Amino acid sequence: MEKRYSFAGSILSADLLRLGDDVGEALKAGIDIIHFDVMDYHFVPNLTFGPMFLKALHQRYPEAVFDVHLMVSPVTEEIVDAYAGAGAGMISFHPEACVHCDRMLSHIRELGVQAGLVLNPGTPPQMLRYLWDKLDFVLVMTVNPGFGGQKLIPAALQKVADIRRMAAEANVRPAIEVDGGVDAQTVGQCARAGANIFVVGSAFFGKADRPAALSALLAGLVSPVKEA
Ligand code: DX5
Ligand code: ZN
């Protein structure tokens, strides 16, 4: 049976000097997806991992699903091809950084990779209406991209609910992934809004005891509603 919820561990918060072992530990603990944040010092004020890092991780863990979140501008087929060739199972990009979103989504799928669009906190979701047949998932930023360890922006959860409703109206069920500030306290709200993939950086890799961190997240997912 397909799992209802998945956790995507963001390596941004991993111990970079033992990245390979950290990823192995995450997979062993039950993390479903490895979230791979690509930043270019242009789209966001930070710089991270090139395709060589992904290739090395994929070679060590060929069964793992690597979720490449491109925070680069412009998004080009060359960049997408490089990460697909290095082992990405999912690739998403921000529409602000791409002139031809429809074409780029199709290109990602043609490479045999799941395609997603990423919406910043201030980006409206309306364009999704015209792209459902090209999209495998929508990544909703619940913080402004660029750094781990920020606080979730509550208005972004309203957007998750809006996207879930828009998808239901169009009779489609894309995965909705939330990214930023997801922890044991906020994961339940994200799920109730309609998200089913949760990116966890500081709430997972940032903790010394990773199995305990995942247990706390799972407990937060099913805990009774206690909204303020
Ligand atoms: C932020 C990145 C996130 C980040 C999340 O730009 O896209 O994936 O690692 O980190 P946390 O979970 O700590 O908010
Ligand atoms: Zn991310």
Coordinates of N, CA and C in Angstrom, one line a residue, residues 54-227:
L54 N 25.6 14.9 -5.4 CA 24.5 14.0 -5.6 C 24.9 12.7 -6.2
K55 N 25.8 12.7 -7.2 CA 26.3 11.5 -7.8 C 27.0 10.6 -6.8
A56 N 27.8 11.2 -5.9 CA 28.5 10.4 -4.9 C 27.5 9.8 -3.9
L57 N 26.5 10.5 -3.5 CA 25.5 10.0 -2.6 C 24.7 8.9 -3.3
H58 N 24.3 9.1 -4.5 CA 23.5 8.2 -5.2 C 24.2 6.9 -5.5
Q59 N 25.5 7.0 -5.7 CA 26.3 5.8 -5.9 C 26.4 4.9 -4.6
R60 N 26.4 5.6 -3.5 CA 26.5 4.9 -2.2 C 25.1 4.4 -1.8
Y61 N 24.0 5.1 -2.2 CA 22.7 4.7 -1.8 C 21.8 4.7 -3.1
P62 N 22.0 3.7 -4.0 CA 21.3 3.7 -5.2 C 19.8 3.5 -5.1
E63 N 19.3 3.0 -4.0 CA 17.8 2.8 -3.8 C 17.1 4.0 -3.3
A64 N 17.9 5.0 -2.8 CA 17.3 6.1 -2.1 C 16.6 7.1 -3.2
V65 N 15.6 7.7 -2.8 CA 15.0 8.8 -3.6 C 15.6 10.1 -3.3
F66 N 16.2 10.7 -4.3 CA 16.8 12.0 -4.0 C 15.9 13.1 -4.7
D67 N 15.5 14.1 -3.8 CA 14.6 15.1 -4.2 C 15.4 16.4 -4.3
V68 N 15.6 16.8 -5.6 CA 16.5 18.0 -5.9 C 15.6 19.2 -6.0
H69 N 15.8 20.1 -5.0 CA 15.1 21.4 -5.0 C 16.1 22.5 -5.5
L70 N 15.8 22.9 -6.8 CA 16.7 23.9 -7.4 C 16.3 25.3 -7.1
M71 N 17.1 25.9 -6.3 CA 17.0 27.4 -6.0 C 18.1 28.1 -6.8
V72 N 17.9 28.0 -8.1 CA 18.9 28.6 -9.1 C 18.1 29.5 -10.1
S73 N 18.8 30.5 -10.6 CA 18.2 31.3 -11.6 C 19.3 31.7 -12.6
P74 N 19.1 31.5 -13.9 CA 17.9 30.8 -14.5 C 18.0 29.3 -14.3
V75 N 16.8 28.6 -14.4 CA 16.8 27.2 -14.4 C 17.0 26.8 -15.9
T76 N 18.0 26.0 -16.2 CA 18.2 25.6 -17.6 C 18.1 24.1 -17.7
E77 N 17.9 23.7 -19.0 CA 17.9 22.2 -19.3 C 19.2 21.6 -18.9
E78 N 20.3 22.3 -19.1 CA 21.6 21.8 -18.8 C 21.7 21.5 -17.3
I79 N 21.2 22.4 -16.4 CA 21.3 22.1 -15.0 C 20.4 20.9 -14.6
V80 N 19.2 20.9 -15.2 CA 18.3 19.8 -14.9 C 18.9 18.5 -15.3
D81 N 19.5 18.5 -16.5 CA 20.1 17.2 -17.1 C 21.3 16.8 -16.1
A82 N 22.0 17.7 -15.6 CA 23.2 17.3 -14.8 C 22.7 16.6 -13.5
Y83 N 21.6 17.2 -12.9 CA 21.1 16.5 -11.6 C 20.4 15.2 -11.9
A84 N 19.7 15.2 -13.0 CA 19.0 13.9 -13.4 C 20.0 12.9 -13.7
G85 N 21.1 13.2 -14.4 CA 22.2 12.3 -14.7 C 22.9 11.8 -13.4
A86 N 22.9 12.7 -12.4 CA 23.6 12.3 -11.1 C 22.7 11.5 -10.2
G87 N 21.4 11.3 -10.6 CA 20.6 10.3 -9.7 C 19.4 10.9 -9.1
A88 N 19.0 12.1 -9.5 CA 17.7 12.7 -8.9 C 16.5 11.8 -9.3
G89 N 15.6 11.6 -8.3 CA 14.4 11.0 -8.5 C 13.2 12.0 -8.7
M90 N 13.4 13.1 -8.1 CA 12.5 14.2 -8.2 C 13.3 15.5 -8.4
I91 N 12.7 16.4 -9.3 CA 13.4 17.7 -9.4 C 12.3 18.8 -9.4
S92 N 12.5 19.8 -8.6 CA 11.6 20.9 -8.7 C 12.3 22.3 -8.8
F93 N 11.6 23.2 -9.3 CA 12.2 24.6 -9.6 C 11.2 25.6 -9.3
H94 N 11.7 26.9 -9.2 CA 10.8 28.0 -8.9 C 10.4 28.7 -10.2
P95 N 9.1 29.0 -10.4 CA 8.6 29.6 -11.6 C 9.3 30.9 -11.9
E96 N 9.6 31.7 -10.9 CA 10.3 33.0 -11.1 C 11.6 32.9 -11.8
A97 N 12.2 31.7 -11.8 CA 13.5 31.5 -12.4 C 13.5 30.8 -13.7
C98 N 12.2 30.7 -14.3 CA 12.1 29.9 -15.5 C 11.1 30.5 -16.4
V99 N 11.5 30.8 -17.6 CA 10.5 31.5 -18.6 C 9.5 30.5 -19.1
H100 N 9.9 29.2 -19.3 CA 9.0 28.2 -19.9 C 8.8 27.1 -19.0
C101 N 7.9 27.3 -18.0 CA 7.6 26.3 -16.9 C 7.0 25.0 -17.5
D102 N 6.1 25.2 -18.4 CA 5.4 24.0 -19.0 C 6.5 23.1 -19.7
R103 N 7.3 23.8 -20.5 CA 8.3 23.0 -21.2 C 9.3 22.3 -20.3
M104 N 9.7 23.1 -19.2 CA 10.7 22.5 -18.3 C 10.2 21.3 -17.5
L105 N 8.9 21.4 -17.1 CA 8.3 20.3 -16.4 C 8.3 19.1 -17.3
S106 N 7.9 19.3 -18.6 CA 7.9 18.1 -19.5 C 9.3 17.6 -19.7
H107 N 10.2 18.4 -19.8 CA 11.6 18.0 -20.0 C 12.1 17.1 -18.8
I108 N 11.7 17.5 -17.6 CA 12.1 16.7 -16.4 C 11.5 15.4 -16.5
R109 N 10.2 15.3 -16.8 CA 9.5 14.0 -17.0 C 10.1 13.1 -18.0
E110 N 10.5 13.8 -19.1 CA 11.1 13.0 -20.2 C 12.4 12.3 -19.8
L111 N 13.0 12.9 -18.7 CA 14.3 12.2 -18.2 C 13.9 11.1 -17.2
G112 N 12.6 10.9 -17.0 CA 12.2 9.8 -16.1 C 12.3 10.2 -14.7
V113 N 12.2 11.5 -14.4 CA 12.3 12.1 -13.1 C 10.9 12.7 -12.8
Q114 N 10.5 12.6 -11.5 CA 9.2 13.3 -11.1 C 9.4 14.8 -11.1
A115 N 8.4 15.6 -11.6 CA 8.6 17.0 -11.8 C 7.7 17.8 -10.9
G116 N 8.3 18.8 -10.3 CA 7.5 19.7 -9.4 C 7.8 21.2 -9.5
L117 N 6.9 22.0 -9.1 CA 7.1 23.4 -9.1 C 7.1 23.8 -7.6
V118 N 8.0 24.9 -7.3 CA 8.1 25.3 -6.0 C 7.5 26.7 -5.9
L119 N 6.7 27.0 -4.9 CA 6.0 28.3 -4.7 C 6.6 28.9 -3.4
N120 N 7.2 30.1 -3.6 CA 7.7 30.9 -2.5 C 6.5 31.4 -1.7
P121 N 6.7 31.9 -0.4 CA 5.6 32.3 0.4 C 4.7 33.4 -0.3
G122 N 5.3 34.3 -1.1 CA 4.6 35.3 -1.7 C 4.1 35.0 -3.1
T123 N 4.3 33.7 -3.6 CA 3.9 33.4 -5.0 C 2.5 32.7 -5.0
P124 N 1.6 33.3 -5.8 CA 0.3 32.7 -5.8 C 0.2 31.4 -6.5
P125 N -0.7 30.5 -6.2 CA -0.8 29.2 -6.8 C -1.6 29.1 -8.1
Q126 N -2.1 30.2 -8.6 CA -3.1 30.0 -9.7 C -2.5 29.3 -10.9
M127 N -1.2 29.5 -11.2 CA -0.7 28.9 -12.4 C -0.7 27.4 -12.4
L128 N -0.9 26.8 -11.2 CA -0.9 25.3 -11.2 C -2.1 24.8 -11.9
R129 N -3.2 25.6 -12.0 CA -4.4 25.2 -12.7 C -4.1 24.7 -14.1
Y130 N -3.1 25.4 -14.7 CA -2.9 25.1 -16.1 C -1.7 24.1 -16.4
L131 N -1.2 23.6 -15.3 CA -0.1 22.7 -15.4 C -0.3 21.3 -14.7
W132 N -1.5 21.0 -14.2 CA -1.7 19.8 -13.5 C -1.1 18.6 -14.2
D133 N -1.4 18.5 -15.5 CA -1.0 17.3 -16.3 C 0.5 17.2 -16.5
K134 N 1.3 18.2 -16.1 CA 2.7 18.1 -16.2 C 3.4 17.9 -14.8
L135 N 2.6 18.0 -13.8 CA 3.2 18.1 -12.4 C 3.0 16.8 -11.6
D136 N 4.0 16.3 -11.0 CA 3.9 15.2 -10.1 C 3.7 15.7 -8.7
F137 N 4.3 16.8 -8.4 CA 4.2 17.3 -7.0 C 4.3 18.8 -7.0
V138 N 3.8 19.4 -5.9 CA 4.0 20.9 -5.7 C 4.8 21.0 -4.4
L139 N 5.8 21.8 -4.4 CA 6.6 22.1 -3.2 C 6.2 23.5 -2.7
V140 N 5.6 23.6 -1.6 CA 5.2 24.8 -1.0 C 6.2 25.3 0.0
M141 N 6.8 26.4 -0.2 CA 7.8 27.0 0.7 C 7.0 27.5 1.9
T142 N 7.4 27.0 3.1 CA 6.7 27.5 4.3 C 7.7 28.5 5.0
V143 N 8.8 28.8 4.4 CA 9.7 29.9 4.8 C 10.2 30.5 3.5
N144 N 10.9 31.6 3.6 CA 11.6 32.2 2.4 C 12.9 31.3 2.2
P145 N 13.1 30.9 1.0 CA 14.2 29.9 0.8 C 15.6 30.6 1.0
G146 N 16.5 29.7 1.3 CA 17.9 30.2 1.4 C 18.6 29.6 2.6
F147 N 17.9 29.3 3.7 CA 18.5 28.9 4.9 C 17.6 27.9 5.7
G148 N 18.2 27.0 6.4 CA 17.5 26.1 7.3 C 17.2 26.8 8.6
G149 N 16.4 26.2 9.4 CA 16.2 26.6 10.8 C 15.4 27.9 11.0
Q150 N 14.5 28.2 10.0 CA 13.6 29.3 10.1 C 12.3 28.9 10.6
K151 N 11.4 29.9 11.0 CA 10.1 29.6 11.6 C 9.1 29.5 10.5
L152 N 8.2 28.6 10.5 CA 7.2 28.4 9.5 C 6.2 29.6 9.5
I153 N 5.9 30.0 8.2 CA 5.0 31.2 8.0 C 3.6 30.7 7.9
P154 N 2.7 31.0 8.9 CA 1.4 30.4 8.9 C 0.6 30.6 7.6
A155 N 0.7 31.7 7.0 CA -0.1 32.0 5.8 C 0.2 31.0 4.7
A156 N 1.4 30.4 4.7 CA 1.7 29.4 3.7 C 0.8 28.1 3.8
L157 N 0.4 27.9 5.1 CA -0.5 26.7 5.2 C -1.9 26.9 4.6
Q158 N -2.3 28.2 4.6 CA -3.6 28.5 3.9 C -3.4 28.2 2.4
K159 N -2.2 28.5 1.9 CA -1.9 28.2 0.5 C -2.0 26.7 0.2
V160 N -1.4 25.9 1.1 CA -1.5 24.4 1.0 C -2.9 24.0 0.9
A161 N -3.8 24.5 1.7 CA -5.2 24.2 1.7 C -5.8 24.6 0.4
D162 N -5.5 25.8 -0.1 CA -6.0 26.3 -1.4 C -5.6 25.4 -2.5
I163 N -4.3 24.9 -2.5 CA -3.8 24.1 -3.6 C -4.6 22.7 -3.5
R164 N -4.8 22.2 -2.3 CA -5.5 20.9 -2.2 C -6.9 21.0 -2.7
R165 N -7.5 22.2 -2.5 CA -8.9 22.4 -3.0 C -8.9 22.5 -4.5
M166 N -7.9 23.3 -5.0 CA -7.8 23.5 -6.5 C -7.6 22.2 -7.2
A167 N -6.8 21.3 -6.6 CA -6.5 20.0 -7.2 C -7.7 19.1 -7.2
A168 N -8.4 19.1 -6.0 CA -9.6 18.3 -6.0 C -10.7 18.8 -7.0
E169 N -10.8 20.1 -7.2 CA -11.7 20.6 -8.2 C -11.3 20.1 -9.6
A170 N -10.0 20.0 -9.8 CA -9.5 19.5 -11.1 C -9.4 18.0 -11.2
N171 N -9.8 17.4 -10.1 CA -9.9 15.9 -10.1 C -8.5 15.3 -10.2
V172 N -7.5 15.9 -9.6 CA -6.1 15.4 -9.6 C -5.6 15.3 -8.1
R173 N -4.6 14.5 -7.9 CA -4.1 14.3 -6.5 C -2.6 14.4 -6.5
P174 N -2.0 15.6 -6.8 CA -0.5 15.7 -6.8 C -0.1 15.6 -5.3
A175 N 1.2 15.1 -5.2 CA 1.7 15.2 -3.8 C 2.0 16.7 -3.5
I176 N 1.7 17.1 -2.2 CA 2.0 18.4 -1.8 C 3.1 18.3 -0.7
E177 N 4.2 18.9 -1.0 CA 5.4 18.9 -0.1 C 5.5 20.2 0.6
V178 N 5.8 20.3 1.8 CA 6.0 21.5 2.5 C 7.5 21.6 3.0
D179 N 8.1 22.8 2.9 CA 9.5 22.9 3.1 C 9.8 24.2 3.9
G180 N 10.3 24.0 5.1 CA 10.7 25.1 6.0 C 10.0 25.2 7.3
G181 N 10.7 25.1 8.4 CA 10.1 25.2 9.7 C 9.1 24.1 10.1
V182 N 9.3 22.9 9.4 CA 8.4 21.8 9.7 C 9.1 21.1 10.9
D183 N 8.4 21.0 12.0 CA 9.0 20.2 13.2 C 7.8 19.5 13.9
A184 N 8.1 18.9 15.0 CA 7.1 18.1 15.7 C 5.9 19.0 16.1
Q185 N 6.0 20.3 16.3 CA 4.9 21.1 16.6 C 4.1 21.5 15.4
T186 N 4.7 21.7 14.3 CA 4.0 22.2 13.1 C 3.6 21.1 12.1
V187 N 4.1 19.9 12.2 CA 3.9 18.9 11.1 C 2.4 18.5 11.1
G188 N 1.7 18.5 12.2 CA 0.3 18.2 12.2 C -0.5 19.2 11.5
Q189 N -0.2 20.5 11.7 CA -1.0 21.5 11.0 C -0.7 21.4 9.4
C190 N 0.5 21.1 9.1 CA 0.8 20.9 7.6 C 0.0 19.8 7.0
A191 N -0.1 18.7 7.8 CA -0.9 17.5 7.3 C -2.4 17.9 7.2
R192 N -2.9 18.6 8.2 CA -4.3 18.9 8.2 C -4.6 19.9 7.0
A193 N -3.6 20.7 6.7 CA -3.8 21.7 5.5 C -3.8 20.9 4.2
G194 N -3.3 19.7 4.2 CA -3.3 18.9 2.9 C -1.9 18.5 2.4
A195 N -0.9 18.7 3.2 CA 0.5 18.3 2.7 C 0.7 16.8 3.0
N196 N 1.4 16.2 2.2 CA 1.7 14.7 2.5 C 3.2 14.4 2.4
I197 N 4.1 15.4 2.0 CA 5.5 15.1 2.1 C 6.1 16.3 3.0
F198 N 6.9 15.9 4.0 CA 7.3 17.0 4.9 C 8.9 17.0 4.8
V199 N 9.4 18.2 4.4 CA 10.8 18.3 4.4 C 11.3 18.7 5.9
V200 N 12.2 18.0 6.4 CA 12.7 18.2 7.7 C 14.2 18.3 7.7
G201 N 14.7 19.6 8.0 CA 16.1 19.8 8.1 C 16.5 19.8 9.6
S202 N 16.4 21.0 10.2 CA 16.8 21.1 11.6 C 16.1 20.2 12.5
A203 N 14.8 19.9 12.2 CA 14.0 19.0 13.1 C 14.4 17.5 13.0
F204 N 15.3 17.2 12.0 CA 15.8 15.8 11.9 C 17.3 15.8 11.9
F205 N 17.9 16.3 10.9 CA 19.4 16.2 10.8 C 20.0 17.1 11.9
G206 N 19.3 18.1 12.3 CA 19.8 19.0 13.3 C 19.8 18.5 14.7
K207 N 19.2 17.3 14.9 CA 19.1 16.7 16.2 C 20.2 15.6 16.4
A208 N 20.7 15.4 17.6 CA 21.8 14.4 17.8 C 21.2 13.0 17.7
D209 N 20.0 12.8 18.2 CA 19.4 11.5 18.1 C 18.3 11.4 17.0
R210 N 18.8 11.0 15.8 CA 17.9 11.0 14.6 C 16.7 10.1 14.8
P211 N 16.8 8.8 15.2 CA 15.6 8.0 15.4 C 14.6 8.6 16.3
A212 N 15.1 9.3 17.4 CA 14.1 9.9 18.3 C 13.5 11.1 17.7
A213 N 14.3 11.8 16.8 CA 13.7 13.0 16.1 C 12.6 12.6 15.2
L214 N 12.8 11.5 14.5 CA 11.7 11.0 13.6 C 10.5 10.5 14.4
S215 N 10.7 9.9 15.5 CA 9.6 9.4 16.3 C 8.8 10.7 16.8
A216 N 9.5 11.7 17.2 CA 8.8 12.9 17.6 C 8.0 13.5 16.5
L217 N 8.5 13.5 15.3 CA 7.8 14.0 14.1 C 6.5 13.2 13.8
L218 N 6.7 11.9 13.9 CA 5.6 11.0 13.7 C 4.5 11.2 14.7
A219 N 4.9 11.4 16.0 CA 4.0 11.7 17.1 C 3.2 13.0 16.8
G220 N 4.0 14.0 16.3 CA 3.4 15.3 16.0 C 2.3 15.2 14.9
L221 N 2.6 14.3 14.0 CA 1.7 14.1 12.9 C 0.3 13.6 13.3
V222 N 0.3 12.8 14.3 CA -1.0 12.1 14.7 C -1.6 12.7 16.0
S223 N -0.9 13.7 16.6 CA -1.3 14.3 17.8 C -2.6 15.0 17.6
P224 N -3.5 15.1 18.6 CA -4.8 15.8 18.5 C -4.6 17.3 18.2
V225 N -5.6 17.9 17.6 CA -5.5 19.3 17.2 C -5.4 20.1 18.5
K226 N -4.4 21.0 18.5 CA -4.3 22.0 19.6 C -3.8 23.3 19.0
E227 N -4.6 23.8 18.1 CA -4.3 25.1 17.5 C -4.6 26.2 18.5

